[in-house]
Amino acid sequence: MAWNSVIMAPRVKEILSWYGADNPGTLTNLARLLNHGTLGGTGKMVILPVDQGFEHGPARSFAMNPAAYSPLYHFELAIEAGCNAYAAPLGFLEAGAREFAGDVPLILKLNSKDLTSDEKDPISARTGTIDDALRLGCSAVGFTIYPGSALRLEMYEQLAEFAHEAKQAGLVVIVWSYPRGTSLSKEGETAMDVDGYAAHIACQIGAHIVKIKLPTAHLEQAAAKKVYETEKVPIATTAERVRHCVQCAFDGRRILIFSGGPSESDEKLLDSIRAIREGGGFGSIIGRNSFQRSKKDGLKLLRQIMEIYADQKK
Amino acid sequence: MAWNSVIMAPRVKEILSWYGADNPGTLTNLARLLNHGTLGGTGKMVILPVDQGFEHGPARSFAMNPAAYSPLYHFELAIEAGCNAYAAPLGFLEAGAREFAGDVPLILKLNSKDLTSDEKDPISARTGTIDDALRLGCSAVGFTIYPGSALRLEMYEQLAEFAHEAKQAGLVVIVWSYPRGTSLSKEGETAMDVDGYAAHIACQIGAHIVKIKLPTAHLEQAAAKKVYETEKVPIATTAERVRHCVQCAFDGRRILIFSGGPSESDEKLLDSIRAIREGGGFGSIIGRNSFQRSKKDGLKLLRQIMEIYADQKK
Amino acid sequence: MAWNSVIMAPRVKEILSWYGADNPGTLTNLARLLNHGTLGGTGKMVILPVDQGFEHGPARSFAMNPAAYSPLYHFELAIEAGCNAYAAPLGFLEAGAREFAGDVPLILKLNSKDLTSDEKDPISARTGTIDDALRLGCSAVGFTIYPGSALRLEMYEQLAEFAHEAKQAGLVVIVWSYPRGTSLSKEGETAMDVDGYAAHIACQIGAHIVKIKLPTAHLEQAAAKKVYETEKVPIATTAERVRHCVQCAFDGRRILIFSGGPSESDEKLLDSIRAIREGGGFGSIIGRNSFQRSKKDGLKLLRQIMEIYADQKK
Amino acid sequence: MAWNSVIMAPRVKEILSWYGADNPGTLTNLARLLNHGTLGGTGKMVILPVDQGFEHGPARSFAMNPAAYSPLYHFELAIEAGCNAYAAPLGFLEAGAREFAGDVPLILKLNSKDLTSDEKDPISARTGTIDDALRLGCSAVGFTIYPGSALRLEMYEQLAEFAHEAKQAGLVVIVWSYPRGTSLSKEGETAMDVDGYAAHIACQIGAHIVKIKLPTAHLEQAAAKKVYETEKVPIATTAERVRHCVQCAFDGRRILIFSGGPSESDEKLLDSIRAIREGGGFGSIIGRNSFQRSKKDGLKLLRQIMEIYADQKK
Amino acid sequence: MAWNSVIMAPRVKEILSWYGADNPGTLTNLARLLNHGTLGGTGKMVILPVDQGFEHGPARSFAMNPAAYSPLYHFELAIEAGCNAYAAPLGFLEAGAREFAGDVPLILKLNSKDLTSDEKDPISARTGTIDDALRLGCSAVGFTIYPGSALRLEMYEQLAEFAHEAKQAGLVVIVWSYPRGTSLSKEGETAMDVDGYAAHIACQIGAHIVKIKLPTAHLEQAAAKKVYETEKVPIATTAERVRHCVQCAFDGRRILIFSGGPSESDEKLLDSIRAIREGGGFGSIIGRNSFQRSKKDGLKLLRQIMEIYADQKK
């Protein structure tokens, strides 16, 4: 059900009802995200993010599919695949926002980080503004935080400022919450307790939509581990872990979506989509898996993912 | 005596008289806090704070009572228990402020800290604003300082700025004053001298209401210890120590309340409430003890606490 | 001669004439300070400062005279003693400014420091604003700098900003200039050369009134020592050192007052007051010596001090 | 075809079409740059930059051609050579902007760095503002970033702020993107992967025009090297490397120009110009090679360069 | 020729013509500086600066001539000597600006540093504002930078901000450019290459007038040394070095003046004045040599200096 339908889908109405503190401007933009594309009206989302050029370098991101060097390519991919939205840093959005104005909801990534050295306690540079998002016709802004980094409090403050300004401007706030930093082991970055905590923090700072990685069954923090074991929190399967993450995100009253992660076999990726659906997750952000192959193959994969999400009863 | 009573209780009038520097807007909100709920009009307060999800992680906070994952739960708990107010970070308040508008006075926690590593000199991130408090209909804002931390001066300046802006906006300023940091021993965090000092600092920076932990009889700072002993300041019993804290908080002319601390036996907790009452304390903030059990049990405990406070002659 | 006298004392007129760069608002407030109380019209000042609760802790400050825990006590003490003004941090002033509005000129201390560890290079937190001073009806603001601290340049910049804003608002700027920090020996903190330098710096940054400690005959800085010796600057007696300090403070064209220091015998204190008078100092700030005893004894001492100042011919 | 021609060259129209997110003010200034001078209308640019006085010192920059000490000299050189624009720091532009108003498009370098010590992680000082650019009649502003420096995130944020303000004011944003810093080997500063990455980052932060150094065939980052080899990215010749850089700069939809580097033989320099042309680069910034010789020789070289660029079919 | 002459001296007109980027307000103030006093209309300047009280301490500055403790003394000295202007920090100007309003052009020193320890990488505190300069009737502001200090970039940014604001307000910007810091040897602080570089940087950041120390023939930086030797830059005599400094200051199109340095024999000082005149320097700033002696002797020396400057043909 597309966003210009005469009657809004009940599930979208329900989701909007959770955001009682927001102004009608933000609700309108949230509805635009939820009502656009193949999954419009289902309450599920698949978003195309393309910040890898900035984060990993252009050749590492696009050399395997050189058409993707063009900023126009990603707008087309998101539109043709029927994604709910397309997310990118300032430059990539500036380079196509006029050509594709109104074709797909846009998300401006407000901060980015490059990779010229291995940083132990990461933080990103703020390279976009709320005003940029408005002048480019975006429906939402995106911001990355790294809970676990020694610089996390600084990021939380930056996010709080952006979120406050975005809400006044009627924009949706989407937080990429990625645990990382010297206070965590490598395994701890996707630990169940840490990942749920990361989702909760983003919600507490005021995110409308939170994106995390799929957690493993590892438990990182001793004090948390004890509680998970004592209370017998079910986290054995991916679907159970997704369900627990949803619980951590205000008991399901905030939209929680998951990243696709690095290229693995398509079948494994689709299995994880099924687990997200089963666990009550709200969708996926699929970047490298969609644009680091031919457009035909990328479209095919994105449609398979959307079919899985569309398939569920709800 | 509820806030909408025709005639205000004399004790509330008396308390308001101590805040002669504040505008009528702040006095009105202070009266709302003092007149609401079971203890309305008595001059005593019991506040429900729920920032543990941010501070300790969601599973450690809510897994023992999964209903508490929902932000709606805590509004209901505070309302049904007849608390004077409900305090939480931005996200939790945003998620219920419209549903429960006008049902209970709200306190926006302006700063928060997570727990991904053990920090020796803690500081919190500013994740809310005065403008957020106003748009959510809050009566007060809360701010945590850590006297003893190497970063304390930065916190004092942040608090001073927030307090100044809050007072202009007619809001009440509540300070969580928790001694912690490398300049203190573990025992020193709740030492009598340190705790009284923490209360005094918060008052000097302009707090209307100060929350501290119950002090022990330990004396941490050598120069202070000498004075306590020379002047024979009575600090043997909990009630005496409460009375001394009240003295440190502008000789009783600022509202001083105490935290409930970690889960202990209910009977011990109720004993400490009696000591607070006996020492002239103004009430309690009860978090984990109230929501880390079933709602029925939580309501029971909160009501027992309120009965003790309501019981006193004053 | 009280400030509401019909004709202003010639000495006050003379002092005001030194501040030709200031607006009439600031001159009016300076006249209020000089014309108030027992010493009104003499060109001498005795000010009551009470920031020890913040700086040293409440018990160390008030346990020997528990009435002094109350913020009201100090207003009363200053008024009854006939002090020119009462200086305190925000909280203490907020707690009595309405009750005693118009009874005594007030000085808001804009920055304060606590004492939870021994800091080698001190700096204070800014806990008040010019706007606070105005809403509380203050005539002046006070600011502490620590020349000698590694952080002194930061303090000078903060002071410069406050002073600029205060002068626009018609307030008087009073600087507590206390040499301290790793670049100084303990003895150097009150060395003649260092103390005179501290007075000069405060004047250069734009202070109207400067408060320093009484210097010893010690000379700290080698390059300065050489000049003192070559030029035979007379600094043998306290009165001579006071006279040299006055010289360093723009050759007597800025009001220079002295702190009373820690409790010593009253007679020694009164001797030092006589030396200040003899050396041409403008008065004293008497804190701990006045409120760390019974009110009766405090009033007695303050009156003795004022009698000495009033006694001189000038 | 000069900027005052009645009909704009189709190539310029095409280039302007890539900047759909910009306001007509910025497009007008971009057209001024592209339509001015010998190469006006060709879509190619040769810019004269003179920031070496600040960056390396005046004697090292101008002693070999003392006429160049004068700020007027460089305006004349740029105008007589028919350059598209002249770029310099504030002082040099202030010293001639009135004399040569309207004679040549100006670019204000917003940040600069001196060379009094060898800094490992460089950053420049912001010495100009958007307002300066406007009052001096500039068409564009220039900003240097050093990807690879530990301070790069700070520079990205500064650039983002300047770029945002410049675009609102209708100015063109030109970024000097020079990899440098402890995270890179000396050879890595001009490595193919690093240089392409540097171009991409500048585009993502919102540059209209990016200036990089000519890359070598060296590959610095292991993860990138693997991709270049697996995907057989052609980078053997200078022209191929230029073509790949263009690809990294939004697949040719951002103007990418190259620096001339330190003085080498003119023939080698002209060869590199031919390679830039062949690889689809948009032009050159020629500083030291043009003003560190007599004006006659400088003009001769600049004209040879422009002839090469003008020669191509496109 | 005094500033109130009916027809302005041609040399002053010529100098004003170099500042084409400035508004008429700044040109008017520049004319006031050039037209005032004994040297008015000659294009030469002698300025009296008195910041030694702040920089070195009052006794080290004034004990040898105690009349100089008074802020009024220096106004009188500058006026009686016929100096072009008087420069001092905020406090000293505030203390006489009304008494001597309109008698001599004033320069507010915007930043100052004290001397309580030996700092290796100096920076000054900002203790004045453009607004202060305006309210005190100043014609110019002064700012000190220390090229060579690790903190120099911070100073350049501060200067750029002040200069921008000053120019908008029609004030003249004078920069004290003193190489100092860990990147320089002691000898390097007055090295020819370093001193010329320091002059150039100040001009590039936008200074109207630059003050440096007289350079020695030492060459500090290897890369620069090579150029001086290869290009045979004449720097053997003081006059030659002055001429080269003037060249570095935009080839003579910015006003470059020299400091008098520490007390040496008067004859040596007058010799250096002759060398400045011969080399084309624009004048001197004479501080300690003028006020660290009796007024009679100070006036005598200043007049001798002015006679030398007035003597030249130009």
Coordinates of C-alpha atoms in Angstrom, one line a residue, chain C residues 110-284:
Chain C
L110 CA 30.5 34.0 40.0
N111 CA 32.9 31.1 40.4
S112 CA 33.6 28.6 43.1
K113 CA 35.7 25.5 43.7
D114 CA 35.2 22.7 46.1
L115 CA 37.8 20.7 48.0
T116 CA 37.6 17.0 47.4
S117 CA 41.2 16.6 46.4
D118 CA 44.3 18.7 46.5
E119 CA 44.6 20.3 43.1
K120 CA 47.9 21.7 42.1
D121 CA 46.8 24.1 39.4
P122 CA 43.4 25.3 40.6
I123 CA 40.6 26.8 38.6
S124 CA 37.0 27.4 39.7
A125 CA 33.7 26.5 38.1
R126 CA 31.5 29.3 36.8
T127 CA 28.3 28.9 38.8
G128 CA 26.7 32.3 38.5
T129 CA 25.9 34.7 35.7
I130 CA 25.5 38.5 35.3
D131 CA 21.9 37.9 34.7
D132 CA 21.7 36.1 38.1
A133 CA 23.3 39.1 39.8
L134 CA 20.8 41.4 38.2
R135 CA 17.7 39.4 39.1
L136 CA 18.9 39.1 42.7
G137 CA 19.5 42.8 43.0
C138 CA 23.2 42.7 43.4
S139 CA 25.5 45.7 43.2
A140 CA 28.6 43.8 42.2
V141 CA 30.0 40.5 41.0
G142 CA 33.0 38.7 42.4
F143 CA 35.4 36.4 40.5
T144 CA 38.4 34.5 41.7
I145 CA 41.6 34.1 39.6
Y146 CA 44.7 32.1 40.6
P147 CA 47.8 33.7 39.0
G148 CA 50.5 31.0 39.0
S149 CA 48.1 28.2 38.1
A150 CA 48.7 26.5 34.8
L151 CA 45.1 27.3 34.0
R152 CA 45.4 31.0 34.7
L153 CA 45.0 32.2 31.1
E154 CA 41.7 30.5 30.9
M155 CA 40.6 32.3 34.1
Y156 CA 41.8 35.6 32.8
E157 CA 39.6 35.1 29.6
Q158 CA 36.6 34.1 31.7
L159 CA 37.1 37.1 33.9
A160 CA 37.5 39.4 30.9
E161 CA 34.2 38.2 29.5
F162 CA 32.3 38.5 32.8
A163 CA 33.8 42.0 33.4
H164 CA 32.8 43.2 30.0
E165 CA 29.2 42.0 30.5
A166 CA 29.0 43.3 34.1
K167 CA 30.1 46.8 33.1
Q168 CA 27.5 46.9 30.4
A169 CA 24.9 46.0 33.0
G170 CA 26.1 48.7 35.4
L171 CA 27.6 46.3 38.0
V172 CA 30.9 46.6 39.9
V173 CA 33.6 44.0 39.2
I174 CA 35.5 42.6 42.2
V175 CA 38.4 40.2 41.7
W176 CA 39.8 37.8 44.3
S177 CA 43.4 37.5 43.0
Y178 CA 45.1 34.6 44.8
P179 CA 48.5 33.4 43.5
R180 CA 48.6 29.6 43.6
G181 CA 49.8 26.8 41.4
T182 CA 52.8 24.7 40.3
S183 CA 54.8 27.7 39.1
L184 CA 54.9 29.0 42.7
S185 CA 56.5 27.7 45.9
K186 CA 54.1 27.6 48.9
E187 CA 55.9 30.7 50.3
G188 CA 55.6 32.3 46.9
E189 CA 51.8 32.4 47.1
T190 CA 52.1 35.5 49.5
A191 CA 55.5 36.8 48.3
M192 CA 55.6 40.6 48.0
D193 CA 56.5 40.5 44.3
V194 CA 53.9 37.9 43.4
D195 CA 51.1 39.6 45.4
G196 CA 51.7 43.0 43.9
Y197 CA 51.8 41.4 40.5
A198 CA 48.5 39.6 41.2
A199 CA 46.9 43.0 42.2
H200 CA 48.2 44.6 39.0
I201 CA 46.9 41.8 36.7
A202 CA 43.4 42.1 38.2
C203 CA 43.5 45.8 37.5
Q204 CA 44.7 45.4 34.0
I205 CA 41.9 42.9 33.2
G206 CA 39.5 45.6 34.3
A207 CA 38.6 45.0 38.0
H208 CA 37.1 47.9 39.9
I209 CA 38.0 46.4 43.3
V210 CA 40.7 43.9 43.9
K211 CA 41.1 41.6 46.9
I212 CA 44.5 40.1 47.7
K213 CA 46.1 38.5 50.7
L214 CA 48.5 40.4 52.9
P215 CA 52.0 39.8 51.5
T216 CA 55.1 38.7 53.3
A217 CA 58.6 40.2 52.7
H218 CA 59.5 37.1 50.7
L219 CA 60.5 37.7 47.0
E220 CA 59.8 34.8 44.8
Q221 CA 60.8 35.6 41.2
A222 CA 64.5 36.1 40.6
A223 CA 64.1 38.8 38.0
A224 CA 61.8 40.7 40.3
K225 CA 63.9 40.2 43.4
K226 CA 66.8 41.9 41.6
V227 CA 64.7 45.0 40.9
Y228 CA 63.3 45.2 44.4
E229 CA 66.8 45.1 45.8
T230 CA 68.4 47.4 43.2
E231 CA 65.7 50.0 43.6
K232 CA 65.4 49.5 47.3
V233 CA 61.7 49.3 47.3
P234 CA 60.6 49.5 51.0
I235 CA 58.9 46.3 52.0
A236 CA 60.1 45.6 55.5
T237 CA 56.9 46.3 57.4
T238 CA 53.3 45.2 56.7
A239 CA 52.3 48.8 56.2
E240 CA 55.1 49.3 53.7
R241 CA 54.1 46.2 51.8
V242 CA 50.5 47.3 51.8
R243 CA 51.6 50.7 50.4
H244 CA 53.6 48.9 47.6
C245 CA 50.5 46.8 46.8
V246 CA 48.5 49.9 46.5
Q247 CA 51.1 51.3 44.1
C248 CA 50.9 48.1 42.0
A249 CA 47.1 48.6 41.8
F250 CA 47.4 51.6 39.5
D251 CA 49.2 53.8 42.0
G252 CA 46.1 53.9 44.3
R253 CA 43.5 54.5 41.6
R254 CA 41.8 51.2 42.1
I255 CA 40.2 50.0 45.3
L256 CA 42.5 47.4 46.9
I257 CA 41.3 45.4 49.9
F258 CA 42.8 42.6 51.9
S259 CA 41.6 39.2 53.2
G260 CA 41.6 38.4 56.8
G261 CA 43.1 34.9 56.3
P262 CA 42.6 32.0 58.7
S263 CA 41.7 32.4 62.3
E264 CA 44.5 33.8 64.3
S265 CA 44.4 35.8 67.5
D266 CA 42.1 38.8 67.3
E267 CA 44.9 41.1 68.3
K268 CA 47.1 40.0 65.5
L269 CA 44.2 40.5 63.1
L270 CA 43.5 44.0 64.4
D271 CA 47.2 44.8 64.1
S272 CA 47.1 43.8 60.5
I273 CA 44.0 46.0 60.0
R274 CA 46.0 48.9 61.4
A275 CA 48.8 48.2 59.0
I276 CA 46.4 48.1 56.1
R277 CA 45.0 51.5 57.2
E278 CA 48.5 52.9 57.6
G279 CA 49.6 51.6 54.2
G280 CA 46.7 53.2 52.4
G281 CA 44.7 50.0 51.8
F282 CA 41.0 50.5 51.3
G283 CA 39.6 47.8 53.6
S284 CA 39.1 44.2 54.4

